[in-house]
mmCIF file of C-alpha atoms in Angstrom:
data_model
loop_
_atom_site.group_PDB
_atom_site.id
_atom_site.type_symbol
_atom_site.label_atom_id
_atom_site.label_comp_id
_atom_site.label_asym_id
_atom_site.label_seq_id
_atom_site.Cartn_x
_atom_site.Cartn_y
_atom_site.Cartn_z
ATOM 1 C CA UNK A 24 -19.074 20.594 0.471
ATOM 2 C CA UNK A 25 -19.057 18.608 -2.756
ATOM 3 C CA UNK A 26 -18.076 14.959 -2.364
ATOM 4 C CA UNK A 27 -16.152 15.183 -5.665
ATOM 5 C CA UNK A 28 -14.671 18.198 -7.431
ATOM 6 C CA UNK A 29 -14.598 16.444 -10.797
ATOM 7 C CA UNK A 30 -15.192 18.910 -13.658
ATOM 8 C CA UNK A 31 -14.599 17.047 -16.920
ATOM 9 C CA UNK A 32 -12.468 14.535 -18.799
ATOM 10 C CA UNK A 33 -9.513 15.567 -20.936
ATOM 11 C CA UNK A 34 -7.663 13.625 -23.611
ATOM 12 C CA UNK A 35 -4.159 12.811 -22.468
ATOM 13 C CA UNK A 36 -2.807 13.346 -25.974
ATOM 14 C CA UNK A 37 -4.774 16.042 -27.823
ATOM 15 C CA UNK A 38 -6.323 17.815 -24.824
ATOM 16 C CA UNK A 39 -9.909 17.621 -26.096
ATOM 17 C CA UNK A 40 -12.539 18.003 -23.358
ATOM 18 C CA UNK A 41 -15.165 15.296 -22.809
ATOM 19 C CA UNK A 42 -18.315 15.028 -20.720
ATOM 20 C CA UNK A 43 -17.685 13.245 -17.427
ATOM 21 C CA UNK A 44 -21.369 12.602 -16.719
ATOM 22 C CA UNK A 45 -21.852 9.683 -19.078
ATOM 23 C CA UNK A 46 -19.835 6.497 -19.638
ATOM 24 C CA UNK A 47 -16.753 7.258 -21.717
ATOM 25 C CA UNK A 48 -13.977 5.173 -23.184
ATOM 26 C CA UNK A 49 -11.303 6.734 -25.407
ATOM 27 C CA UNK A 50 -11.074 10.207 -26.918
ATOM 28 C CA UNK A 51 -13.440 10.439 -29.887
ATOM 29 C CA UNK A 52 -10.964 12.744 -31.650
ATOM 30 C CA UNK A 53 -7.716 10.764 -31.478
ATOM 31 C CA UNK A 54 -8.523 7.486 -29.711
ATOM 32 C CA UNK A 55 -6.271 8.139 -26.706
ATOM 33 C CA UNK A 56 -6.937 7.640 -22.968
ATOM 34 C CA UNK A 57 -8.974 10.239 -21.081
ATOM 35 C CA UNK A 58 -7.883 11.790 -17.773
ATOM 36 C CA UNK A 59 -10.176 13.104 -15.036
ATOM 37 C CA UNK A 60 -9.788 16.790 -14.197
ATOM 38 C CA UNK A 61 -10.842 18.558 -10.997
ATOM 39 C CA UNK A 62 -11.547 22.061 -9.711
ATOM 40 C CA UNK A 63 -8.323 22.187 -7.733
ATOM 41 C CA UNK A 64 -8.885 25.822 -6.725
ATOM 42 C CA UNK A 65 -12.089 24.745 -4.975
ATOM 43 C CA UNK A 66 -10.295 21.841 -3.316
ATOM 44 C CA UNK A 67 -7.529 24.165 -2.124
ATOM 45 C CA UNK A 68 -10.085 26.608 -0.675
ATOM 46 C CA UNK A 69 -12.087 23.966 1.194
ATOM 47 C CA UNK A 70 -9.623 21.236 2.204
ATOM 48 C CA UNK A 71 -6.228 21.027 3.869
ATOM 49 C CA UNK A 72 -3.897 18.208 4.881
ATOM 50 C CA UNK A 73 -4.972 18.842 8.483
ATOM 51 C CA UNK A 74 -8.570 18.117 7.464
ATOM 52 C CA UNK A 75 -7.505 14.806 5.905
ATOM 53 C CA UNK A 76 -5.764 13.763 9.104
ATOM 54 C CA UNK A 77 -9.136 13.718 10.868
ATOM 55 C CA UNK A 78 -10.696 11.316 8.350
ATOM 56 C CA UNK A 79 -10.794 7.529 8.401
ATOM 57 C CA UNK A 80 -7.649 5.999 6.839
ATOM 58 C CA UNK A 81 -8.357 4.625 3.392
ATOM 59 C CA UNK A 82 -8.638 5.489 -0.260
ATOM 60 C CA UNK A 83 -11.903 7.430 0.030
ATOM 61 C CA UNK A 84 -10.420 9.991 2.443
ATOM 62 C CA UNK A 85 -9.349 11.761 -0.767
ATOM 63 C CA UNK A 86 -12.884 11.847 -2.203
ATOM 64 C CA UNK A 87 -12.693 15.456 -3.449
ATOM 65 C CA UNK A 88 -9.922 14.282 -5.793
ATOM 66 C CA UNK A 89 -11.875 11.213 -6.914
ATOM 67 C CA UNK A 90 -14.674 11.068 -9.519
ATOM 68 C CA UNK A 91 -17.643 9.636 -7.574
ATOM 69 C CA UNK A 92 -20.258 12.366 -7.089
ATOM 70 C CA UNK A 93 -22.449 10.753 -4.443
ATOM 71 C CA UNK A 94 -21.119 8.999 -1.347
ATOM 72 C CA UNK A 95 -23.980 6.505 -1.713
ATOM 73 C CA UNK A 96 -22.364 5.110 -4.866
ATOM 74 C CA UNK A 97 -19.034 4.289 -3.219
ATOM 75 C CA UNK A 98 -18.226 0.587 -3.543
ATOM 76 C CA UNK A 99 -15.636 -0.400 -0.973
ATOM 77 C CA UNK A 100 -14.015 -3.434 0.622
ATOM 78 C CA UNK A 101 -11.786 -1.326 2.853
ATOM 79 C CA UNK A 102 -9.046 -0.497 0.344
ATOM 80 C CA UNK A 103 -6.263 2.024 0.759
ATOM 81 C CA UNK A 104 -3.728 3.373 3.276
ATOM 82 C CA UNK A 105 -1.325 0.482 2.881
ATOM 83 C CA UNK A 106 1.863 0.617 4.964
ATOM 84 C CA UNK A 107 5.048 2.359 3.886
ATOM 85 C CA UNK A 108 7.640 0.114 5.479
ATOM 86 C CA UNK A 109 11.362 0.715 6.103
ATOM 87 C CA UNK A 110 13.421 -2.065 4.515
ATOM 88 C CA UNK A 111 16.505 -1.389 6.587
ATOM 89 C CA UNK A 112 18.186 -4.806 6.549
ATOM 90 C CA UNK A 113 17.651 -5.438 2.851
ATOM 91 C CA UNK A 114 18.408 -1.783 2.055
ATOM 92 C CA UNK A 115 21.707 -2.013 3.909
ATOM 93 C CA UNK A 116 22.549 -5.130 1.894
ATOM 94 C CA UNK A 117 22.137 -3.320 -1.434
ATOM 95 C CA UNK A 118 23.521 0.044 -0.302
ATOM 96 C CA UNK A 119 20.202 1.885 0.167
ATOM 97 C CA UNK A 120 19.663 2.279 3.922
ATOM 98 C CA UNK A 121 16.711 4.643 3.362
ATOM 99 C CA UNK A 122 14.796 2.175 1.186
ATOM 100 C CA UNK A 123 11.027 1.954 1.763
ATOM 101 C CA UNK A 124 8.352 -0.416 0.479
ATOM 102 C CA UNK A 125 4.757 0.570 -0.245
ATOM 103 C CA UNK A 126 3.085 -2.799 0.378
ATOM 104 C CA UNK A 127 -0.032 -3.235 -1.761
ATOM 105 C CA UNK A 128 -0.177 -6.947 -0.972
ATOM 106 C CA UNK A 129 -2.251 -6.136 2.122
ATOM 107 C CA UNK A 130 -5.121 -4.531 0.218
ATOM 108 C CA UNK A 131 -8.435 -6.340 -0.559
ATOM 109 C CA UNK A 132 -8.062 -8.954 -3.350
ATOM 110 C CA UNK A 133 -4.333 -9.033 -2.580
ATOM 111 C CA UNK A 134 -3.118 -6.489 -5.134
ATOM 112 C CA UNK A 135 -3.077 -2.788 -5.932
ATOM 113 C CA UNK A 136 -5.663 -3.501 -8.641
ATOM 114 C CA UNK A 137 -8.287 -3.129 -5.901
ATOM 115 C CA UNK A 138 -7.706 0.639 -5.934
ATOM 116 C CA UNK A 139 -8.582 0.968 -9.602
ATOM 117 C CA UNK A 140 -11.492 -1.443 -9.263
ATOM 118 C CA UNK A 141 -12.975 0.387 -6.271
ATOM 119 C CA UNK A 142 -13.077 3.718 -8.071
ATOM 120 C CA UNK A 143 -13.799 2.387 -11.568
ATOM 121 C CA UNK A 144 -16.667 0.162 -10.429
ATOM 122 C CA UNK A 145 -18.116 2.886 -8.195
ATOM 123 C CA UNK A 146 -18.178 5.430 -11.007
ATOM 124 C CA UNK A 147 -19.500 2.901 -13.551
ATOM 125 C CA UNK A 148 -22.402 2.046 -11.236
ATOM 126 C CA UNK A 149 -23.064 5.737 -10.629
ATOM 127 C CA UNK A 150 -23.272 6.332 -14.393
ATOM 128 C CA UNK A 151 -25.736 3.473 -14.893
ATOM 129 C CA UNK A 152 -23.446 0.776 -16.295
ATOM 130 C CA UNK A 153 -24.849 -2.722 -15.681
ATOM 131 C CA UNK A 154 -22.287 -5.057 -17.277
ATOM 132 C CA UNK A 155 -18.504 -4.739 -17.368
ATOM 133 C CA UNK A 156 -15.994 -6.523 -19.614
ATOM 134 C CA UNK A 157 -12.219 -6.566 -19.508
ATOM 135 C CA UNK A 158 -9.083 -8.451 -20.532
ATOM 136 C CA UNK A 159 -6.597 -9.084 -17.739
ATOM 137 C CA UNK A 160 -3.338 -10.742 -16.765
ATOM 138 C CA UNK A 161 -5.116 -11.928 -13.625
ATOM 139 C CA UNK A 162 -5.182 -9.545 -10.677
ATOM 140 C CA UNK A 163 -7.140 -6.736 -12.326
ATOM 141 C CA UNK A 164 -9.795 -9.160 -13.517
ATOM 142 C CA UNK A 165 -10.089 -10.665 -10.046
ATOM 143 C CA UNK A 166 -10.398 -7.229 -8.454
ATOM 144 C CA UNK A 167 -12.992 -5.945 -10.913
ATOM 145 C CA UNK A 168 -14.939 -9.200 -10.641
ATOM 146 C CA UNK A 169 -15.138 -8.985 -6.854
ATOM 147 C CA UNK A 170 -15.834 -5.258 -6.698
ATOM 148 C CA UNK A 171 -18.376 -5.689 -9.487
ATOM 149 C CA UNK A 172 -20.119 -8.317 -7.377
ATOM 150 C CA UNK A 173 -20.009 -5.945 -4.407
ATOM 151 C CA UNK A 174 -21.775 -3.301 -6.522
ATOM 152 C CA UNK A 175 -24.255 -5.756 -8.035
ATOM 153 C CA UNK A 176 -22.844 -5.467 -11.569
ATOM 154 C CA UNK A 177 -22.366 -8.312 -14.045
ATOM 155 C CA UNK A 178 -18.866 -8.858 -15.419
ATOM 156 C CA UNK A 179 -17.101 -10.721 -18.216
ATOM 157 C CA UNK A 180 -13.376 -11.339 -17.771
ATOM 158 C CA UNK A 181 -10.964 -12.820 -20.321
ATOM 159 C CA UNK A 182 -7.459 -13.824 -19.204
ATOM 160 C CA UNK A 183 -4.566 -15.859 -20.616
ATOM 161 C CA UNK A 184 -4.765 -19.530 -19.690
ATOM 162 C CA UNK A 185 -1.440 -19.338 -17.827
ATOM 163 C CA UNK A 186 -2.499 -16.395 -15.639
ATOM 164 C CA UNK A 187 -2.174 -17.047 -11.887
ATOM 165 C CA UNK A 188 -4.633 -19.770 -10.910
ATOM 166 C CA UNK A 189 -5.825 -17.972 -7.793
ATOM 167 C CA UNK A 190 -7.068 -15.013 -9.833
ATOM 168 C CA UNK A 191 -9.294 -17.208 -11.977
ATOM 169 C CA UNK A 192 -10.717 -18.795 -8.817
ATOM 170 C CA UNK A 193 -11.529 -15.328 -7.488
ATOM 171 C CA UNK A 194 -13.458 -14.634 -10.689
ATOM 172 C CA UNK A 195 -15.376 -17.911 -10.501
ATOM 173 C CA UNK A 196 -16.196 -17.411 -6.828
ATOM 174 C CA UNK A 197 -17.715 -14.003 -7.614
ATOM 175 C CA UNK A 198 -19.987 -15.445 -10.306
ATOM 176 C CA UNK A 199 -18.118 -13.675 -13.086
ATOM 177 C CA UNK A 200 -18.382 -14.826 -16.706
ATOM 178 C CA UNK A 201 -14.767 -16.015 -17.034
ATOM 179 C CA UNK A 202 -13.019 -17.062 -20.260
ATOM 180 C CA UNK A 203 -9.443 -18.288 -20.707
ATOM 181 C CA UNK A 204 -7.511 -17.686 -23.914
ATOM 182 C CA UNK A 205 -4.471 -19.577 -25.142
ATOM 183 C CA UNK A 206 -2.530 -16.388 -25.807
ATOM 184 C CA UNK A 207 -1.577 -13.007 -24.338
ATOM 185 C CA UNK A 208 -3.542 -10.160 -22.787
ATOM 186 C CA UNK A 209 -3.555 -8.484 -26.214
ATOM 187 C CA UNK A 210 -5.490 -11.463 -27.586
ATOM 188 C CA UNK A 211 -7.920 -11.234 -24.681
ATOM 189 C CA UNK A 212 -8.305 -7.522 -25.417
ATOM 190 C CA UNK A 213 -9.311 -8.188 -29.006
ATOM 191 C CA UNK A 214 -12.017 -10.577 -27.855
ATOM 192 C CA UNK A 215 -13.381 -8.100 -25.318
ATOM 193 C CA UNK A 216 -13.401 -5.387 -27.970
ATOM 194 C CA UNK A 217 -15.473 -7.585 -30.261
ATOM 195 C CA UNK A 218 -17.933 -8.360 -27.452
ATOM 196 C CA UNK A 219 -18.366 -4.690 -26.594
ATOM 197 C CA UNK A 220 -18.782 -3.659 -30.240
ATOM 198 C CA UNK A 221 -21.486 -6.267 -30.781
ATOM 199 C CA UNK A 222 -23.383 -5.453 -27.574
ATOM 200 C CA UNK A 223 -25.148 -2.326 -28.730
ATOM 201 C CA UNK A 224 -23.972 -0.408 -25.672
ATOM 202 C CA UNK A 225 -25.076 -3.033 -23.146
ATOM 203 C CA UNK A 226 -21.489 -3.959 -22.217
ATOM 204 C CA UNK A 227 -18.973 -1.361 -21.006
ATOM 205 C CA UNK A 228 -15.281 -1.838 -21.816
ATOM 206 C CA UNK A 229 -13.135 -1.467 -18.684
ATOM 207 C CA UNK A 230 -9.826 -2.443 -20.324
ATOM 208 C CA UNK A 231 -6.688 -0.732 -19.031
ATOM 209 C CA UNK A 232 -6.965 3.009 -19.776
ATOM 210 C CA UNK A 233 -10.008 2.442 -22.007
ATOM 211 C CA UNK A 234 -12.089 3.834 -19.168
ATOM 212 C CA UNK A 235 -10.852 6.933 -17.319
ATOM 213 C CA UNK A 236 -11.373 6.105 -13.647
ATOM 214 C CA UNK A 237 -9.122 3.141 -12.892
ATOM 215 C CA UNK A 238 -6.205 5.555 -12.953
ATOM 216 C CA UNK A 239 -7.935 7.713 -10.316
ATOM 217 C CA UNK A 240 -7.953 4.816 -7.871
ATOM 218 C CA UNK A 241 -4.322 4.013 -8.636
ATOM 219 C CA UNK A 242 -3.208 7.614 -8.133
ATOM 220 C CA UNK A 243 -4.084 7.361 -4.441
ATOM 221 C CA UNK A 244 -0.847 5.385 -4.000
ATOM 222 C CA UNK A 245 0.991 8.623 -4.795
ATOM 223 C CA UNK A 246 -1.155 10.700 -2.437
ATOM 224 C CA UNK A 247 -0.645 8.180 0.359
ATOM 225 C CA UNK A 248 3.131 8.142 -0.096
ATOM 226 C CA UNK A 249 3.234 11.943 0.208
ATOM 227 C CA UNK A 250 0.948 11.937 3.254
ATOM 228 C CA UNK A 251 2.817 9.110 4.970
ATOM 229 C CA UNK A 252 6.077 11.035 4.522
ATOM 230 C CA UNK A 253 4.602 14.164 6.119
ATOM 231 C CA UNK A 254 3.611 15.827 2.834
ATOM 232 C CA UNK A 255 6.944 15.461 1.132
ATOM 233 C CA UNK A 256 8.135 13.083 -1.557
ATOM 234 C CA UNK A 257 11.026 10.594 -1.788
ATOM 235 C CA UNK A 258 13.897 10.956 -4.212
ATOM 236 C CA UNK A 259 12.946 7.916 -6.305
ATOM 237 C CA UNK A 260 9.851 5.736 -6.833
ATOM 238 C CA UNK A 261 10.306 2.362 -8.553
ATOM 239 C CA UNK A 262 7.227 0.881 -10.163
ATOM 240 C CA UNK A 263 6.809 -2.493 -11.959
ATOM 241 C CA UNK A 264 5.345 -1.453 -15.298
ATOM 242 C CA UNK A 265 3.003 -3.419 -17.530
ATOM 243 C CA UNK A 266 0.061 -1.241 -18.521
ATOM 244 C CA UNK A 267 1.659 1.467 -16.391
ATOM 245 C CA UNK A 268 -1.568 2.830 -14.904
ATOM 246 C CA UNK A 269 -0.086 3.084 -11.423
ATOM 247 C CA UNK A 270 2.988 4.983 -12.623
ATOM 248 C CA UNK A 271 0.826 7.373 -14.660
ATOM 249 C CA UNK A 272 -1.509 7.745 -11.699
ATOM 250 C CA UNK A 273 1.269 8.477 -9.193
ATOM 251 C CA UNK A 274 2.668 11.117 -11.537
ATOM 252 C CA UNK A 275 -0.810 12.652 -11.944
ATOM 253 C CA UNK A 276 -1.395 12.641 -8.185
ATOM 254 C CA UNK A 277 1.872 14.390 -7.395
ATOM 255 C CA UNK A 278 1.164 17.053 -10.026
ATOM 256 C CA UNK A 279 -2.252 17.653 -8.437
ATOM 257 C CA UNK A 280 -0.745 17.858 -4.951
ATOM 258 C CA UNK A 281 1.831 20.343 -6.174
ATOM 259 C CA UNK A 282 -0.900 22.510 -7.704
ATOM 260 C CA UNK A 283 -2.786 22.352 -4.403
ATOM 261 C CA UNK A 284 0.344 23.591 -2.630
ATOM 262 C CA UNK A 285 0.505 20.508 -0.395
ATOM 263 C CA UNK A 286 3.963 19.456 -1.616
ATOM 264 C CA UNK A 287 6.852 21.344 -3.189
ATOM 265 C CA UNK A 288 10.354 20.759 -4.436
ATOM 266 C CA UNK A 289 11.481 18.577 -7.330
ATOM 267 C CA UNK A 290 9.354 15.548 -8.178
ATOM 268 C CA UNK A 291 10.605 12.066 -7.322
ATOM 269 C CA UNK A 292 12.419 10.404 -10.208
ATOM 270 C CA UNK A 293 10.088 7.715 -11.514
ATOM 271 C CA UNK A 294 11.463 4.350 -12.624
ATOM 272 C CA UNK A 295 9.557 2.029 -14.956
ATOM 273 C CA UNK A 296 10.690 -1.528 -14.202
ATOM 274 C CA UNK A 297 10.111 -4.238 -16.805
ATOM 275 C CA UNK A 298 11.129 -7.843 -17.312
ATOM 276 C CA UNK A 299 13.791 -8.639 -19.880
ATOM 277 C CA UNK A 300 11.273 -10.884 -21.657
ATOM 278 C CA UNK A 301 8.759 -8.051 -22.153
ATOM 279 C CA UNK A 302 10.234 -4.553 -22.174
ATOM 280 C CA UNK A 303 8.535 -2.291 -24.749
ATOM 281 C CA UNK A 304 8.779 0.783 -22.506
ATOM 282 C CA UNK A 305 12.491 0.285 -21.801
ATOM 283 C CA UNK A 306 13.207 -0.144 -25.512
ATOM 284 C CA UNK A 307 11.275 3.020 -26.378
ATOM 285 C CA UNK A 308 12.891 4.998 -23.546
ATOM 286 C CA UNK A 309 16.397 4.000 -24.572
ATOM 287 C CA UNK A 310 15.663 4.897 -28.203
ATOM 288 C CA UNK A 311 14.230 8.287 -27.233
ATOM 289 C CA UNK A 312 10.866 7.396 -28.748
ATOM 290 C CA UNK A 313 7.532 8.852 -27.603
ATOM 291 C CA UNK A 314 5.611 5.595 -28.032
ATOM 292 C CA UNK A 315 6.462 1.924 -27.739
ATOM 293 C CA UNK A 316 6.350 -0.823 -30.348
ATOM 294 C CA UNK A 317 4.739 -4.223 -29.873
ATOM 295 C CA UNK A 318 7.053 -6.660 -28.093
ATOM 296 C CA UNK A 319 7.012 -9.966 -29.933
ATOM 297 C CA UNK A 320 7.204 -13.203 -27.960
ATOM 298 C CA UNK A 321 6.498 -11.536 -24.610
ATOM 299 C CA UNK A 322 7.095 -13.846 -21.650
ATOM 300 C CA UNK A 323 8.020 -13.463 -17.981
ATOM 301 C CA UNK A 324 7.204 -15.071 -14.637
ATOM 302 C CA UNK A 325 6.169 -11.593 -13.468
ATOM 303 C CA UNK A 326 2.874 -12.083 -15.250
ATOM 304 C CA UNK A 327 1.362 -8.740 -14.282
ATOM 305 C CA UNK A 328 3.942 -6.841 -16.333
ATOM 306 C CA UNK A 329 3.691 -9.086 -19.389
ATOM 307 C CA UNK A 330 2.070 -6.391 -21.564
ATOM 308 C CA UNK A 331 3.466 -6.279 -25.135
ATOM 309 C CA UNK A 332 2.106 -2.809 -26.060
ATOM 310 C CA UNK A 333 0.633 -0.559 -23.340
ATOM 311 C CA UNK A 334 -2.148 1.736 -24.541
ATOM 312 C CA UNK A 335 -0.813 4.511 -22.304
ATOM 313 C CA UNK A 336 2.807 4.122 -23.372
ATOM 314 C CA UNK A 337 3.134 7.796 -24.322
ATOM 315 C CA UNK A 338 1.893 8.839 -20.872
ATOM 316 C CA UNK A 339 4.399 6.522 -19.173
ATOM 317 C CA UNK A 340 7.258 7.922 -21.250
ATOM 318 C CA UNK A 341 6.101 11.500 -20.559
ATOM 319 C CA UNK A 342 6.109 10.800 -16.825
ATOM 320 C CA UNK A 343 9.663 9.453 -17.007
ATOM 321 C CA UNK A 344 10.834 12.447 -19.022
ATOM 322 C CA UNK A 345 9.145 15.033 -16.804
ATOM 323 C CA UNK A 346 10.665 13.581 -13.626
ATOM 324 C CA UNK A 347 14.161 12.843 -15.005
ATOM 325 C CA UNK A 348 13.357 9.182 -14.436
ATOM 326 C CA UNK A 349 14.488 6.063 -16.210
ATOM 327 C CA UNK A 350 13.385 2.626 -17.409
ATOM 328 C CA UNK A 351 15.220 -0.584 -16.594
ATOM 329 C CA UNK A 352 14.897 -4.313 -17.205
ATOM 330 C CA UNK A 353 15.639 -7.236 -14.911
ATOM 331 C CA UNK A 354 15.785 -10.930 -15.714
ATOM 332 C CA UNK A 355 13.392 -13.518 -14.340
ATOM 333 C CA UNK A 356 16.334 -15.133 -12.532
ATOM 334 C CA UNK A 357 17.196 -11.810 -10.877
ATOM 335 C CA UNK A 358 13.674 -11.071 -9.705
ATOM 336 C CA UNK A 359 13.119 -14.590 -8.358
ATOM 337 C CA UNK A 360 16.374 -14.371 -6.406
ATOM 338 C CA UNK A 361 15.359 -10.963 -5.075
ATOM 339 C CA UNK A 362 11.971 -12.316 -4.010
ATOM 340 C CA UNK A 363 13.707 -14.863 -1.802
ATOM 341 C CA UNK A 364 16.194 -12.355 -0.389
ATOM 342 C CA UNK A 365 13.529 -9.787 0.509
ATOM 343 C CA UNK A 366 11.538 -12.487 2.301
ATOM 344 C CA UNK A 367 14.604 -13.820 4.138
ATOM 345 C CA UNK A 368 15.851 -10.404 5.259
ATOM 346 C CA UNK A 369 12.561 -8.577 5.852
ATOM 347 C CA UNK A 370 9.856 -11.214 6.265
ATOM 348 C CA UNK A 371 7.944 -9.773 3.323
ATOM 349 C CA UNK A 372 6.693 -12.278 0.730
ATOM 350 C CA UNK A 373 6.377 -9.944 -2.255
ATOM 351 C CA UNK A 374 4.891 -10.700 -5.664
ATOM 352 C CA UNK A 375 7.167 -11.287 -8.700
ATOM 353 C CA UNK A 376 6.389 -7.804 -10.031
ATOM 354 C CA UNK A 377 7.381 -6.229 -6.718
ATOM 355 C CA UNK A 378 10.512 -8.382 -6.682
ATOM 356 C CA UNK A 379 11.384 -6.959 -10.106
ATOM 357 C CA UNK A 380 11.283 -3.463 -8.613
ATOM 358 C CA UNK A 381 13.601 -4.541 -5.786
ATOM 359 C CA UNK A 382 15.994 -6.054 -8.341
ATOM 360 C CA UNK A 383 15.917 -2.752 -10.225
ATOM 361 C CA UNK A 384 16.717 -0.834 -7.027
ATOM 362 C CA UNK A 385 19.769 -3.042 -6.515
ATOM 363 C CA UNK A 386 20.890 -2.533 -10.099
ATOM 364 C CA UNK A 387 20.363 1.252 -10.066
ATOM 365 C CA UNK A 388 22.236 1.612 -6.784
ATOM 366 C CA UNK A 389 25.137 -0.429 -8.181
ATOM 367 C CA UNK A 390 25.300 1.819 -11.257
ATOM 368 C CA UNK A 391 25.188 4.979 -9.121
ATOM 369 C CA UNK A 392 21.895 6.200 -10.633
ATOM 370 C CA UNK A 393 20.468 6.079 -7.095
ATOM 371 C CA UNK A 394 22.811 7.560 -4.510
ATOM 372 C CA UNK A 395 23.575 5.891 -1.172
ATOM 373 C CA UNK A 396 21.852 8.623 0.847
ATOM 374 C CA UNK A 397 18.747 8.891 -1.313
ATOM 375 C CA UNK A 398 15.300 7.811 -0.187
ATOM 376 C CA UNK A 399 13.686 5.355 -2.583
ATOM 377 C CA UNK A 400 10.232 3.772 -2.498
ATOM 378 C CA UNK A 401 9.611 0.389 -4.101
ATOM 379 C CA UNK A 402 6.025 -0.496 -5.002
ATOM 380 C CA UNK A 403 5.190 -4.072 -4.109
ATOM 381 C CA UNK A 404 2.018 -4.372 -6.130
ATOM 382 C CA UNK A 405 0.646 -7.611 -4.710
ATOM 383 C CA UNK A 406 0.876 -10.455 -2.244
ATOM 384 C CA UNK A 407 3.374 -13.206 -2.937
ATOM 385 C CA UNK A 408 0.712 -15.672 -1.791
ATOM 386 C CA UNK A 409 -1.072 -15.134 -5.111
ATOM 387 C CA UNK A 410 1.928 -16.668 -6.919
ATOM 388 C CA UNK A 411 2.766 -19.772 -4.853
ATOM 389 C CA UNK A 412 4.623 -21.426 -7.727
ATOM 390 C CA UNK A 413 7.426 -18.845 -7.632
ATOM 391 C CA UNK A 414 8.970 -20.562 -4.589
ATOM 392 C CA UNK A 415 9.536 -24.303 -5.086
ATOM 393 C CA UNK A 416 9.493 -26.373 -1.900
ATOM 394 C CA UNK A 417 11.924 -29.257 -1.497
ATOM 395 C CA UNK A 418 11.692 -29.968 2.216
ATOM 396 C CA UNK A 419 12.428 -33.394 3.735
ATOM 397 C CA UNK A 420 9.439 -35.481 4.808
ATOM 398 C CA UNK A 421 9.944 -36.950 8.271
ATOM 399 C CA UNK A 422 8.395 -40.050 9.747
ATOM 400 C CA UNK A 423 6.290 -39.612 12.867
ATOM 401 C CA UNK A 424 9.065 -41.137 15.015
ATOM 402 C CA UNK A 425 11.847 -38.933 13.568
ATOM 403 C CA UNK A 426 13.954 -36.551 15.679
ATOM 404 C CA UNK A 427 15.553 -33.231 14.727
ATOM 405 C CA UNK A 428 19.210 -32.620 15.486
#
């Protein structure tokens, strides 16, 4: 049985087919992101959910629906199959007793970016790439740096100077060529583009959606949610949205599962959650536009969603439209308060981006968009430990002879 049922790449906008057996970036026809396509009929004939249940838990249990041809090229640190946790106490507080959290903070490198890095790095190595380059808001660069080191690939990472400090330390520890820019991820992206263009093909651009396989790793979040729920889907999935790869990937995964006949019924309503200080997708959604416009002066403490103009904006907006979803903003004050409340009620120290999704769940329940009996899944995309500055500590310092009362 084939390890992968990958057939080709397809432009997400114009539908043009591209060769999947050499390194590819954007569609040569229209410059849009490429999507991996599979022989789903062959998968359906040779694999069932019962077969999956006998495999080791983890991302690579879905290898027929992933792009790596040869098992020998799999680069792994043990990613995947993160818990889907009931949030009963917090859910009761906000009027959503069936609220669940998909906790990506427990994955290698401490964020869901490990999924995209595992698959993207594995496929890049399989196709003969030797040096990677990417702009990042922090966690993706850290993940690709560490997985690149695991695969023996060189990497150049450029991130804003105010990105989370821990992520830059992860890059340095891995021996990555790290550069900090006094600007936004869009500025870092320009610099990476110039490096790649001047390299004569020696450097491969792994920017968000500029290579087609990061999304394949991210889509496994959607497959896992369906499997963990007994091959059904929740009513709503809330996703903190910067570049939006995870939201696009979850939507892609659920479409593939439906075509395989493993799930049925209406799709979960997808929610793109953004910060009030950087909300190009929300603005486009509310205006009924098919693409976003650059968000000037982007700024939020939820650094991972501080993306002024996502390359895959049209795919995000399509996913929202096709699932009768929505897009919503929350303030930094709201998400920081939610971070504390989730930790106090559930013992889960979520990242600021995950906290934004919890704040959105509260807001959407209050407005009635999510009903009290509906099942909703919040994506916590990383560990709160990677953002220690979000929780100030003002505890009293006691002398050694002090007593507590």
